[in-house]
Each structure stands twice: as C-alpha cells, then as structure tokens.
C-alpha cells in the first residue's frame, strides 16, 4: 500500500466538518489528494482545514448543503479544472430513533434529503466529469442501518437501504465508463452524530436496545476513513458495487 496513493488526484468529501467525513478529508489529503471538503458547519470545516494545513497540505472547503441543488453546483464548481477522481458521500444525519408510527414529516423529509437526495445530487453532478475523464470512484458511507432494521428509526434505516440501492445502480450503469461505486456500512463510530440520535420514543428505543448488545466495540472515525481511502483508490480497481461492513462483527 502506497502512503501517497492519491498524489495528483482530486477528492470531493461531503460532511467534511466532523466525524468520519473530517477523518476522510484529512486522510486523503495526507495521502496526496487535492481535497474539496464541504459541510453545512463552517466551524467544523475550519477545523478540518487546520488539520490538513498542519499536515503540510492544502485544502479547499465550501460551506454548502448537499440536499440543495444550487449548493451542490457551488461545491462542484470548486473542483480544480472540473477534475475529480473520488467522490466520498459521507454527510448524513440520524432520525431520533423514531418508529414509523411516530415519525413527523419534517424529520422524514430531512433524513431523506440529506442521506439520499444529497448523494444523488453529488453523483449526478460528478459522473459526467468522471465519464469524460475515463474513470473515477464513488464511495458512499451508508450504515449497518442499510442492512438491518435493528439500529435506528424507520427514516434512517430506509435512507441507508436506499443509499445502498443507489450505489448498486451506479455500479452497474457506469462500470463501462471505468467508474466504480461502493458502499461502507459502519457500526457504531465515535463522532458527533449524537446530535440527531437522541431517542424520542422510549418504547421504540427499548425494542432496539436488545440489538445494541451485539456491538463489540465503537470505532474511531479514521478506521472508516482508511476503508474509504482504499475503496476509492486504484488498488480497489476490481471492487465495484460492493457493500462493505466495518462494524467489528455486529452484523456477522
Ligand atoms: N457515527 C456512527 O455511529 C455512524 C454509524 C454508521 C454510519 N454513519 C454514517 O456516517 C456518516 C458520517 O456521520 P458521522 O458519524 O461522522 O456524524 P457527524 O455528525 O460527526 O458528521 C456528519 C457531518 O455531516 C454534516 N452534514 C449534515 N447535514 C449536511 C448537509 N445537508 N450538507 C452537508 N453536510 C451536512 C454535519 O454538519 C457533520 O459535520 C453519516 O452518513 C452517518 O449516517 C455513522
């Protein structure tokens, strides 16, 4: 494995202001990538930029909401000469563990907008650039909530199953263009996602709690970032459409 495997390459990372996205942005930059990081959180992005600069690299950050088409256009416009080798769709939010009988429309729509529509808008924007260039990779950070109903509320579980479906569709439709799409399903990771993970319906959370006992460990963000980096690199040339768990064995 080359430590500078992204030298000369361009990566776009969403959710780059915190947690997994921040770890991905910093890792890719230290592996040589020109990173464009976006987030709605300006302070988080500033911290990411600082970490990248401290590592001796430069970064471009854009404050933007992945669910808003105009913002996506601004984010993609920050790519140098329209070049992109890797899109890492990391931005995502939880759903307060709401069961379908209790979910409010605002939560449902926001979770779908950020976790599904955002990756679609980014993919739709960058795939033509990748096709023109003759290749590229998309790595979507889904969740084990994309494989099982036992870890979150209905909106989050639905959104992550949808993101895996989107990944597979892109993998099939653009393989002939030299483009690969993969998804990662982390289990618990120590990040700031707790902001949208406060349980609001005690009975539902209690029913889900039995499955949490299956968790063997909580991961650090960089343990997921290293997988994003490998899946997005040329070393993973034969990996397309794969859904890879990184959950310490939770779903095993
Ligand atoms: N932490 C976990 O246990 C865990 C487990 C499985 C999957 N995931 C997934 O990992 C991804 C990253 O989450 P995290 O745990 O690092 O959480 P986090 O809250 O630490 O980071 C998510 C970042 O996304 C940003 N963001 C939210 N909405 C956005 C939007 N509309 N546009 C742009 N940026 C936006 C937030 O501001 C934040 O900086 C998410 O997709 C999440 O579903 C997390």
mmCIF file of C-alpha atoms and ligand atoms in Angstrom:
data_model
loop_
_atom_site.group_PDB
_atom_site.id
_atom_site.type_symbol
_atom_site.label_atom_id
_atom_site.label_comp_id
_atom_site.label_asym_id
_atom_site.label_seq_id
_atom_site.Cartn_x
_atom_site.Cartn_y
_atom_site.Cartn_z
ATOM 1 C CA UNK A 1 0.000 0.000 0.000
ATOM 2 C CA UNK A 2 1.418 3.371 -1.015
ATOM 3 C CA UNK A 3 1.071 6.185 1.511
ATOM 4 C CA UNK A 4 0.891 8.705 -1.335
ATOM 5 C CA UNK A 5 -1.563 6.785 -3.496
ATOM 6 C CA UNK A 6 -3.690 9.921 -4.022
ATOM 7 C CA UNK A 7 -0.839 12.085 -5.328
ATOM 8 C CA UNK A 8 -2.166 14.103 -8.255
ATOM 9 C CA UNK A 9 -5.723 13.018 -7.571
ATOM 10 C CA UNK A 10 -8.768 15.080 -6.630
ATOM 11 C CA UNK A 11 -11.292 14.043 -3.988
ATOM 12 C CA UNK A 12 -14.596 15.632 -3.003
ATOM 13 C CA UNK A 13 -15.707 14.814 0.540
ATOM 14 C CA UNK A 14 -19.126 15.716 1.949
ATOM 15 C CA UNK A 15 -19.705 16.067 5.683
ATOM 16 C CA UNK A 16 -16.051 17.064 5.962
ATOM 17 C CA UNK A 17 -16.600 19.194 9.056
ATOM 18 C CA UNK A 18 -16.928 16.400 11.605
ATOM 19 C CA UNK A 19 -16.515 12.750 12.446
ATOM 20 C CA UNK A 20 -15.974 10.327 9.591
ATOM 21 C CA UNK A 21 -16.024 12.988 6.852
ATOM 22 C CA UNK A 22 -13.361 15.018 8.650
ATOM 23 C CA UNK A 23 -11.200 11.903 9.053
ATOM 24 C CA UNK A 24 -11.668 11.068 5.360
ATOM 25 C CA UNK A 25 -10.721 14.585 4.244
ATOM 26 C CA UNK A 26 -7.609 14.659 6.420
ATOM 27 C CA UNK A 27 -6.540 11.127 5.453
ATOM 28 C CA UNK A 28 -6.982 11.683 1.713
ATOM 29 C CA UNK A 29 -5.094 14.982 1.909
ATOM 30 C CA UNK A 30 -2.204 13.351 3.770
ATOM 31 C CA UNK A 31 -2.178 10.598 1.131
ATOM 32 C CA UNK A 32 -1.617 13.271 -1.502
ATOM 33 C CA UNK A 33 -5.105 14.220 -2.676
ATOM 34 C CA UNK A 34 -6.293 17.688 -3.567
ATOM 35 C CA UNK A 35 -9.348 17.683 -1.285
ATOM 36 C CA UNK A 36 -12.500 19.728 -1.687
ATOM 37 C CA UNK A 37 -14.451 19.362 1.551
ATOM 38 C CA UNK A 38 -17.986 20.562 2.085
ATOM 39 C CA UNK A 39 -20.282 20.806 5.079
ATOM 40 C CA UNK A 40 -23.054 22.984 6.485
ATOM 41 C CA UNK A 41 -20.907 23.544 9.588
ATOM 42 C CA UNK A 42 -18.442 26.399 8.988
ATOM 43 C CA UNK A 43 -16.584 25.901 12.285
ATOM 44 C CA UNK A 44 -16.158 22.198 11.641
ATOM 45 C CA UNK A 45 -14.812 22.887 8.159
ATOM 46 C CA UNK A 46 -12.329 25.427 9.578
ATOM 47 C CA UNK A 47 -11.051 22.767 11.992
ATOM 48 C CA UNK A 48 -10.676 20.268 9.139
ATOM 49 C CA UNK A 49 -8.785 22.828 7.083
ATOM 50 C CA UNK A 50 -6.493 23.483 10.053
ATOM 51 C CA UNK A 51 -5.728 19.771 10.439
ATOM 52 C CA UNK A 52 -4.928 19.488 6.730
ATOM 53 C CA UNK A 53 -2.707 22.578 6.781
ATOM 54 C CA UNK A 54 -0.968 21.276 9.931
ATOM 55 C CA UNK A 55 -0.240 18.098 7.971
ATOM 56 C CA UNK A 56 1.514 20.219 5.346
ATOM 57 C CA UNK A 57 -1.202 20.009 2.695
ATOM 58 C CA UNK A 58 -3.701 22.487 1.302
ATOM 59 C CA UNK A 59 -7.452 22.118 1.239
ATOM 60 C CA UNK A 60 -10.413 23.844 -0.287
ATOM 61 C CA UNK A 61 -13.576 23.993 1.764
ATOM 62 C CA UNK A 62 -17.066 25.012 0.725
ATOM 63 C CA UNK A 63 -19.948 25.701 3.083
ATOM 64 C CA UNK A 64 -22.927 24.041 1.486
ATOM 65 C CA UNK A 65 -25.918 21.777 1.978
ATOM 66 C CA UNK A 66 -25.735 18.598 -0.112
ATOM 67 C CA UNK A 67 -29.513 18.459 -0.372
ATOM 68 C CA UNK A 68 -29.707 21.834 -2.148
ATOM 69 C CA UNK A 69 -29.020 21.781 -5.896
ATOM 70 C CA UNK A 70 -27.588 25.319 -6.004
ATOM 71 C CA UNK A 71 -25.161 24.430 -3.210
ATOM 72 C CA UNK A 72 -24.126 21.248 -4.993
ATOM 73 C CA UNK A 73 -23.337 23.309 -8.082
ATOM 74 C CA UNK A 74 -21.152 25.645 -5.979
ATOM 75 C CA UNK A 75 -19.398 22.697 -4.362
ATOM 76 C CA UNK A 76 -18.667 21.022 -7.694
ATOM 77 C CA UNK A 77 -17.505 24.358 -9.144
ATOM 78 C CA UNK A 78 -14.682 24.296 -6.555
ATOM 79 C CA UNK A 79 -13.114 21.253 -8.231
ATOM 80 C CA UNK A 80 -9.866 22.237 -9.981
ATOM 81 C CA UNK A 81 -10.472 22.336 -13.745
ATOM 82 C CA UNK A 82 -13.547 20.148 -13.230
ATOM 83 C CA UNK A 83 -11.359 17.202 -12.258
ATOM 84 C CA UNK A 84 -12.495 14.572 -9.765
ATOM 85 C CA UNK A 85 -11.164 11.084 -9.042
ATOM 86 C CA UNK A 86 -13.158 10.285 -5.909
ATOM 87 C CA UNK A 87 -16.485 11.409 -4.528
ATOM 88 C CA UNK A 88 -16.936 10.383 -0.889
ATOM 89 C CA UNK A 89 -20.553 10.894 0.156
ATOM 90 C CA UNK A 90 -20.201 10.981 3.926
ATOM 91 C CA UNK A 91 -22.638 13.668 5.151
ATOM 92 C CA UNK A 92 -25.580 12.136 6.943
ATOM 93 C CA UNK A 93 -27.971 12.566 9.851
ATOM 94 C CA UNK A 94 -29.865 10.278 12.222
ATOM 95 C CA UNK A 95 -33.599 10.250 12.905
ATOM 96 C CA UNK A 96 -34.002 10.277 16.700
ATOM 97 C CA UNK A 97 -34.810 6.525 16.539
ATOM 98 C CA UNK A 98 -38.385 7.393 15.512
ATOM 99 C CA UNK A 99 -40.614 4.441 14.556
ATOM 100 C CA UNK A 100 -42.860 4.922 11.518
ATOM 101 C CA UNK A 101 -45.975 5.494 13.650
ATOM 102 C CA UNK A 102 -44.330 8.457 15.357
ATOM 103 C CA UNK A 103 -42.150 9.958 12.643
ATOM 104 C CA UNK A 104 -43.029 13.544 11.703
ATOM 105 C CA UNK A 105 -42.900 14.678 8.092
ATOM 106 C CA UNK A 106 -40.102 17.178 8.751
ATOM 107 C CA UNK A 107 -37.766 14.510 10.155
ATOM 108 C CA UNK A 108 -38.624 12.039 7.374
ATOM 109 C CA UNK A 109 -38.053 14.619 4.645
ATOM 110 C CA UNK A 110 -34.820 15.963 6.140
ATOM 111 C CA UNK A 111 -33.320 12.483 6.603
ATOM 112 C CA UNK A 112 -34.191 11.545 3.012
ATOM 113 C CA UNK A 113 -32.907 14.887 1.698
ATOM 114 C CA UNK A 114 -29.507 14.630 3.397
ATOM 115 C CA UNK A 115 -28.918 10.856 3.289
ATOM 116 C CA UNK A 116 -30.383 10.041 -0.149
ATOM 117 C CA UNK A 117 -31.054 13.131 -2.268
ATOM 118 C CA UNK A 118 -27.675 14.671 -1.381
ATOM 119 C CA UNK A 119 -25.597 11.704 -2.616
ATOM 120 C CA UNK A 120 -27.816 11.545 -5.725
ATOM 121 C CA UNK A 121 -27.269 15.253 -6.489
ATOM 122 C CA UNK A 122 -23.497 14.960 -5.996
ATOM 123 C CA UNK A 123 -23.313 11.770 -8.066
ATOM 124 C CA UNK A 124 -25.417 13.334 -10.813
ATOM 125 C CA UNK A 125 -23.074 16.322 -10.896
ATOM 126 C CA UNK A 126 -19.747 14.480 -10.936
ATOM 127 C CA UNK A 127 -20.481 11.396 -13.044
ATOM 128 C CA UNK A 128 -20.319 13.337 -16.338
ATOM 129 C CA UNK A 129 -16.898 14.696 -15.276
ATOM 130 C CA UNK A 130 -15.700 11.172 -14.463
ATOM 131 C CA UNK A 131 -17.034 9.801 -17.753
ATOM 132 C CA UNK A 132 -15.205 12.491 -19.702
ATOM 133 C CA UNK A 133 -12.013 11.723 -17.768
ATOM 134 C CA UNK A 134 -12.388 7.978 -18.365
ATOM 135 C CA UNK A 135 -12.981 6.878 -14.795
ATOM 136 C CA UNK A 136 -13.471 7.610 -11.132
ATOM 137 C CA UNK A 137 -14.874 6.235 -7.914
ATOM 138 C CA UNK A 138 -17.789 6.982 -5.628
ATOM 139 C CA UNK A 139 -17.726 5.745 -2.043
ATOM 140 C CA UNK A 140 -20.963 6.130 -0.116
ATOM 141 C CA UNK A 141 -20.928 5.931 3.658
ATOM 142 C CA UNK A 142 -24.144 4.055 4.418
ATOM 143 C CA UNK A 143 -24.572 2.204 7.737
ATOM 144 C CA UNK A 144 -25.425 -1.187 9.111
ATOM 145 C CA UNK A 145 -28.835 0.527 9.228
ATOM 146 C CA UNK A 146 -28.751 -0.133 5.468
ATOM 147 C CA UNK A 147 -28.619 -3.865 6.147
ATOM 148 C CA UNK A 148 -30.837 -4.296 9.210
ATOM 149 C CA UNK A 149 -33.803 -2.527 10.766
ATOM 150 C CA UNK A 150 -32.394 -3.031 14.228
ATOM 151 C CA UNK A 151 -30.187 0.007 14.784
ATOM 152 C CA UNK A 152 -32.135 3.213 14.062
ATOM 153 C CA UNK A 153 -35.563 4.627 13.320
ATOM 154 C CA UNK A 154 -37.558 3.975 10.160
ATOM 155 C CA UNK A 155 -36.412 7.056 8.226
ATOM 156 C CA UNK A 156 -32.692 6.409 8.777
ATOM 157 C CA UNK A 157 -32.995 2.687 8.021
ATOM 158 C CA UNK A 158 -34.971 3.443 4.855
ATOM 159 C CA UNK A 159 -32.498 6.114 3.755
ATOM 160 C CA UNK A 160 -29.456 3.880 4.183
ATOM 161 C CA UNK A 161 -31.112 0.952 2.361
ATOM 162 C CA UNK A 162 -31.834 3.437 -0.439
ATOM 163 C CA UNK A 163 -28.228 4.620 -0.498
ATOM 164 C CA UNK A 164 -27.061 1.025 -0.950
ATOM 165 C CA UNK A 165 -29.528 0.668 -3.831
ATOM 166 C CA UNK A 166 -28.184 3.862 -5.393
ATOM 167 C CA UNK A 167 -24.641 2.537 -5.030
ATOM 168 C CA UNK A 168 -25.513 -0.697 -6.848
ATOM 169 C CA UNK A 169 -27.375 1.130 -9.608
ATOM 170 C CA UNK A 170 -24.396 3.420 -10.274
ATOM 171 C CA UNK A 171 -22.021 0.438 -10.132
ATOM 172 C CA UNK A 172 -23.959 -1.344 -12.869
ATOM 173 C CA UNK A 173 -24.773 1.622 -15.092
ATOM 174 C CA UNK A 174 -21.315 3.263 -15.164
ATOM 175 C CA UNK A 175 -18.908 0.307 -14.951
ATOM 176 C CA UNK A 176 -18.345 0.540 -18.711
ATOM 177 C CA UNK A 177 -17.091 4.113 -18.158
ATOM 178 C CA UNK A 178 -14.403 2.915 -15.744
ATOM 179 C CA UNK A 179 -16.358 4.213 -12.767
ATOM 180 C CA UNK A 180 -16.816 2.230 -9.553
ATOM 181 C CA UNK A 181 -19.343 2.767 -6.775
ATOM 182 C CA UNK A 182 -19.119 1.126 -3.371
ATOM 183 C CA UNK A 183 -20.809 1.486 -0.006
ATOM 184 C CA UNK A 184 -19.474 1.181 3.510
ATOM 185 C CA UNK A 185 -21.680 0.095 6.408
ATOM 186 C CA UNK A 186 -20.134 1.203 9.695
ATOM 187 C CA UNK A 187 -21.454 0.093 13.057
ATOM 188 C CA UNK A 188 -21.063 2.497 15.956
ATOM 189 C CA UNK A 189 -18.423 5.196 15.402
ATOM 190 C CA UNK A 190 -17.346 7.857 17.910
ATOM 191 C CA UNK A 191 -18.476 11.062 16.170
ATOM 192 C CA UNK A 192 -20.892 13.954 16.686
ATOM 193 C CA UNK A 193 -23.868 12.181 15.079
ATOM 194 C CA UNK A 194 -25.468 12.074 18.542
ATOM 195 C CA UNK A 195 -26.948 15.489 17.695
ATOM 196 C CA UNK A 196 -29.674 13.661 15.738
ATOM 197 C CA UNK A 197 -29.538 10.410 17.688
ATOM 198 C CA UNK A 198 -31.310 11.398 20.891
ATOM 199 C CA UNK A 199 -34.103 8.821 21.306
ATOM 200 C CA UNK A 200 -37.532 10.475 21.248
ATOM 201 C CA UNK A 201 -39.821 7.452 21.667
ATOM 202 C CA UNK A 202 -38.859 5.312 24.669
ATOM 203 C CA UNK A 203 -40.717 2.114 23.672
ATOM 204 C CA UNK A 204 -39.082 2.035 20.244
ATOM 205 C CA UNK A 205 -35.621 2.667 21.608
ATOM 206 C CA UNK A 206 -36.168 -0.050 24.221
ATOM 207 C CA UNK A 207 -37.042 -2.569 21.486
ATOM 208 C CA UNK A 208 -33.935 -1.589 19.508
ATOM 209 C CA UNK A 209 -31.731 -1.721 22.600
ATOM 210 C CA UNK A 210 -31.613 -5.513 22.643
ATOM 211 C CA UNK A 211 -29.744 -5.450 19.322
ATOM 212 C CA UNK A 212 -27.206 -2.884 20.595
ATOM 213 C CA UNK A 213 -25.891 -5.618 22.905
ATOM 214 C CA UNK A 214 -24.430 -7.210 19.741
ATOM 215 C CA UNK A 215 -21.982 -4.330 19.411
ATOM 216 C CA UNK A 216 -18.446 -5.468 20.199
ATOM 217 C CA UNK A 217 -16.694 -2.090 20.024
ATOM 218 C CA UNK A 218 -17.071 1.540 18.989
ATOM 219 C CA UNK A 219 -14.875 2.512 16.055
ATOM 220 C CA UNK A 220 -12.782 5.639 15.622
ATOM 221 C CA UNK A 221 -13.530 7.776 12.529
ATOM 222 C CA UNK A 222 -10.177 7.038 10.931
ATOM 223 C CA UNK A 223 -10.940 3.295 10.987
ATOM 224 C CA UNK A 224 -13.714 4.080 8.500
ATOM 225 C CA UNK A 225 -11.646 6.682 6.627
ATOM 226 C CA UNK A 226 -8.962 4.127 5.821
ATOM 227 C CA UNK A 227 -11.586 1.965 4.139
ATOM 228 C CA UNK A 228 -12.936 4.926 2.150
ATOM 229 C CA UNK A 229 -9.389 5.646 1.053
ATOM 230 C CA UNK A 230 -8.733 2.083 -0.094
ATOM 231 C CA UNK A 231 -12.080 1.647 -1.857
ATOM 232 C CA UNK A 232 -11.571 4.925 -3.687
ATOM 233 C CA UNK A 233 -8.032 4.118 -4.764
ATOM 234 C CA UNK A 234 -6.696 2.361 -7.841
ATOM 235 C CA UNK A 235 -5.829 -0.609 -5.608
ATOM 236 C CA UNK A 236 -9.557 -1.429 -5.475
ATOM 237 C CA UNK A 237 -9.912 -1.449 -9.274
ATOM 238 C CA UNK A 238 -11.866 -4.725 -9.252
ATOM 239 C CA UNK A 239 -14.229 -3.745 -6.420
ATOM 240 C CA UNK A 240 -17.459 -2.337 -7.822
ATOM 241 C CA UNK A 241 -20.939 -2.457 -6.305
ATOM 242 C CA UNK A 242 -19.575 -3.948 -3.093
ATOM 243 C CA UNK A 243 -21.223 -3.220 0.238
ATOM 244 C CA UNK A 244 -18.548 -3.497 2.900
ATOM 245 C CA UNK A 245 -19.302 -3.664 6.611
ATOM 246 C CA UNK A 246 -16.948 -2.136 9.159
ATOM 247 C CA UNK A 247 -18.775 -2.930 12.358
ATOM 248 C CA UNK A 248 -16.467 -5.047 14.492
ATOM 249 C CA UNK A 249 -18.667 -8.057 13.751
ATOM 250 C CA UNK A 250 -22.026 -6.564 14.784
ATOM 251 C CA UNK A 251 -23.836 -7.984 11.751
ATOM 252 C CA UNK A 252 -21.713 -11.136 11.461
HETATM 253 N N1 LIG B 1 -21.290 7.580 13.890
HETATM 254 C C1 LIG B 1 -21.831 6.405 13.661
HETATM 255 O O1 LIG B 1 -22.008 5.597 14.593
HETATM 256 C C2 LIG B 1 -22.239 6.004 12.261
HETATM 257 C C3 LIG B 1 -22.584 4.678 12.019
HETATM 258 C C4 LIG B 1 -22.953 4.299 10.732
HETATM 259 C C5 LIG B 1 -22.990 5.227 9.720
HETATM 260 N N2 LIG B 1 -22.660 6.533 9.977
HETATM 261 C C6 LIG B 1 -22.735 7.464 8.871
HETATM 262 O O2 LIG B 1 -21.514 8.155 8.763
HETATM 263 C C7 LIG B 1 -21.738 9.399 8.107
HETATM 264 C C8 LIG B 1 -20.983 10.496 8.837
HETATM 265 O O3 LIG B 1 -21.561 10.671 10.114
HETATM 266 P P1 LIG B 1 -20.703 10.941 11.443
HETATM 267 O O4 LIG B 1 -20.975 9.818 12.352
HETATM 268 O O5 LIG B 1 -19.324 11.295 11.087
HETATM 269 O O6 LIG B 1 -21.522 12.191 12.026
HETATM 270 P P2 LIG B 1 -21.102 13.691 12.331
HETATM 271 O O7 LIG B 1 -22.351 14.358 12.786
HETATM 272 O O8 LIG B 1 -19.925 13.729 13.243
HETATM 273 O O9 LIG B 1 -20.671 14.260 10.902
HETATM 274 C C9 LIG B 1 -21.621 14.459 9.872
HETATM 275 C C10 LIG B 1 -21.310 15.767 9.177
HETATM 276 O O10 LIG B 1 -22.242 15.933 8.099
HETATM 277 C C11 LIG B 1 -22.619 17.292 8.082
HETATM 278 N N3 LIG B 1 -23.896 17.469 7.415
HETATM 279 C C12 LIG B 1 -25.124 17.175 7.913
HETATM 280 N N4 LIG B 1 -26.055 17.512 7.028
HETATM 281 C C13 LIG B 1 -25.418 18.041 5.959
HETATM 282 C C14 LIG B 1 -25.857 18.575 4.735
HETATM 283 N N5 LIG B 1 -27.157 18.671 4.443
HETATM 284 N N6 LIG B 1 -24.928 19.016 3.842
HETATM 285 C C15 LIG B 1 -23.592 18.967 4.153
HETATM 286 N N7 LIG B 1 -23.131 18.476 5.310
HETATM 287 C C16 LIG B 1 -24.045 18.014 6.201
HETATM 288 C C17 LIG B 1 -22.674 17.695 9.539
HETATM 289 O O11 LIG B 1 -22.624 19.114 9.705
HETATM 290 C C18 LIG B 1 -21.467 16.982 10.098
HETATM 291 O O12 LIG B 1 -20.323 17.808 10.032
HETATM 292 C C19 LIG B 1 -23.257 9.595 8.060
HETATM 293 O O13 LIG B 1 -23.719 9.338 6.761
HETATM 294 C C20 LIG B 1 -23.773 8.563 9.042
HETATM 295 O O14 LIG B 1 -25.059 8.130 8.728
HETATM 296 C C21 LIG B 1 -22.286 6.937 11.221
#
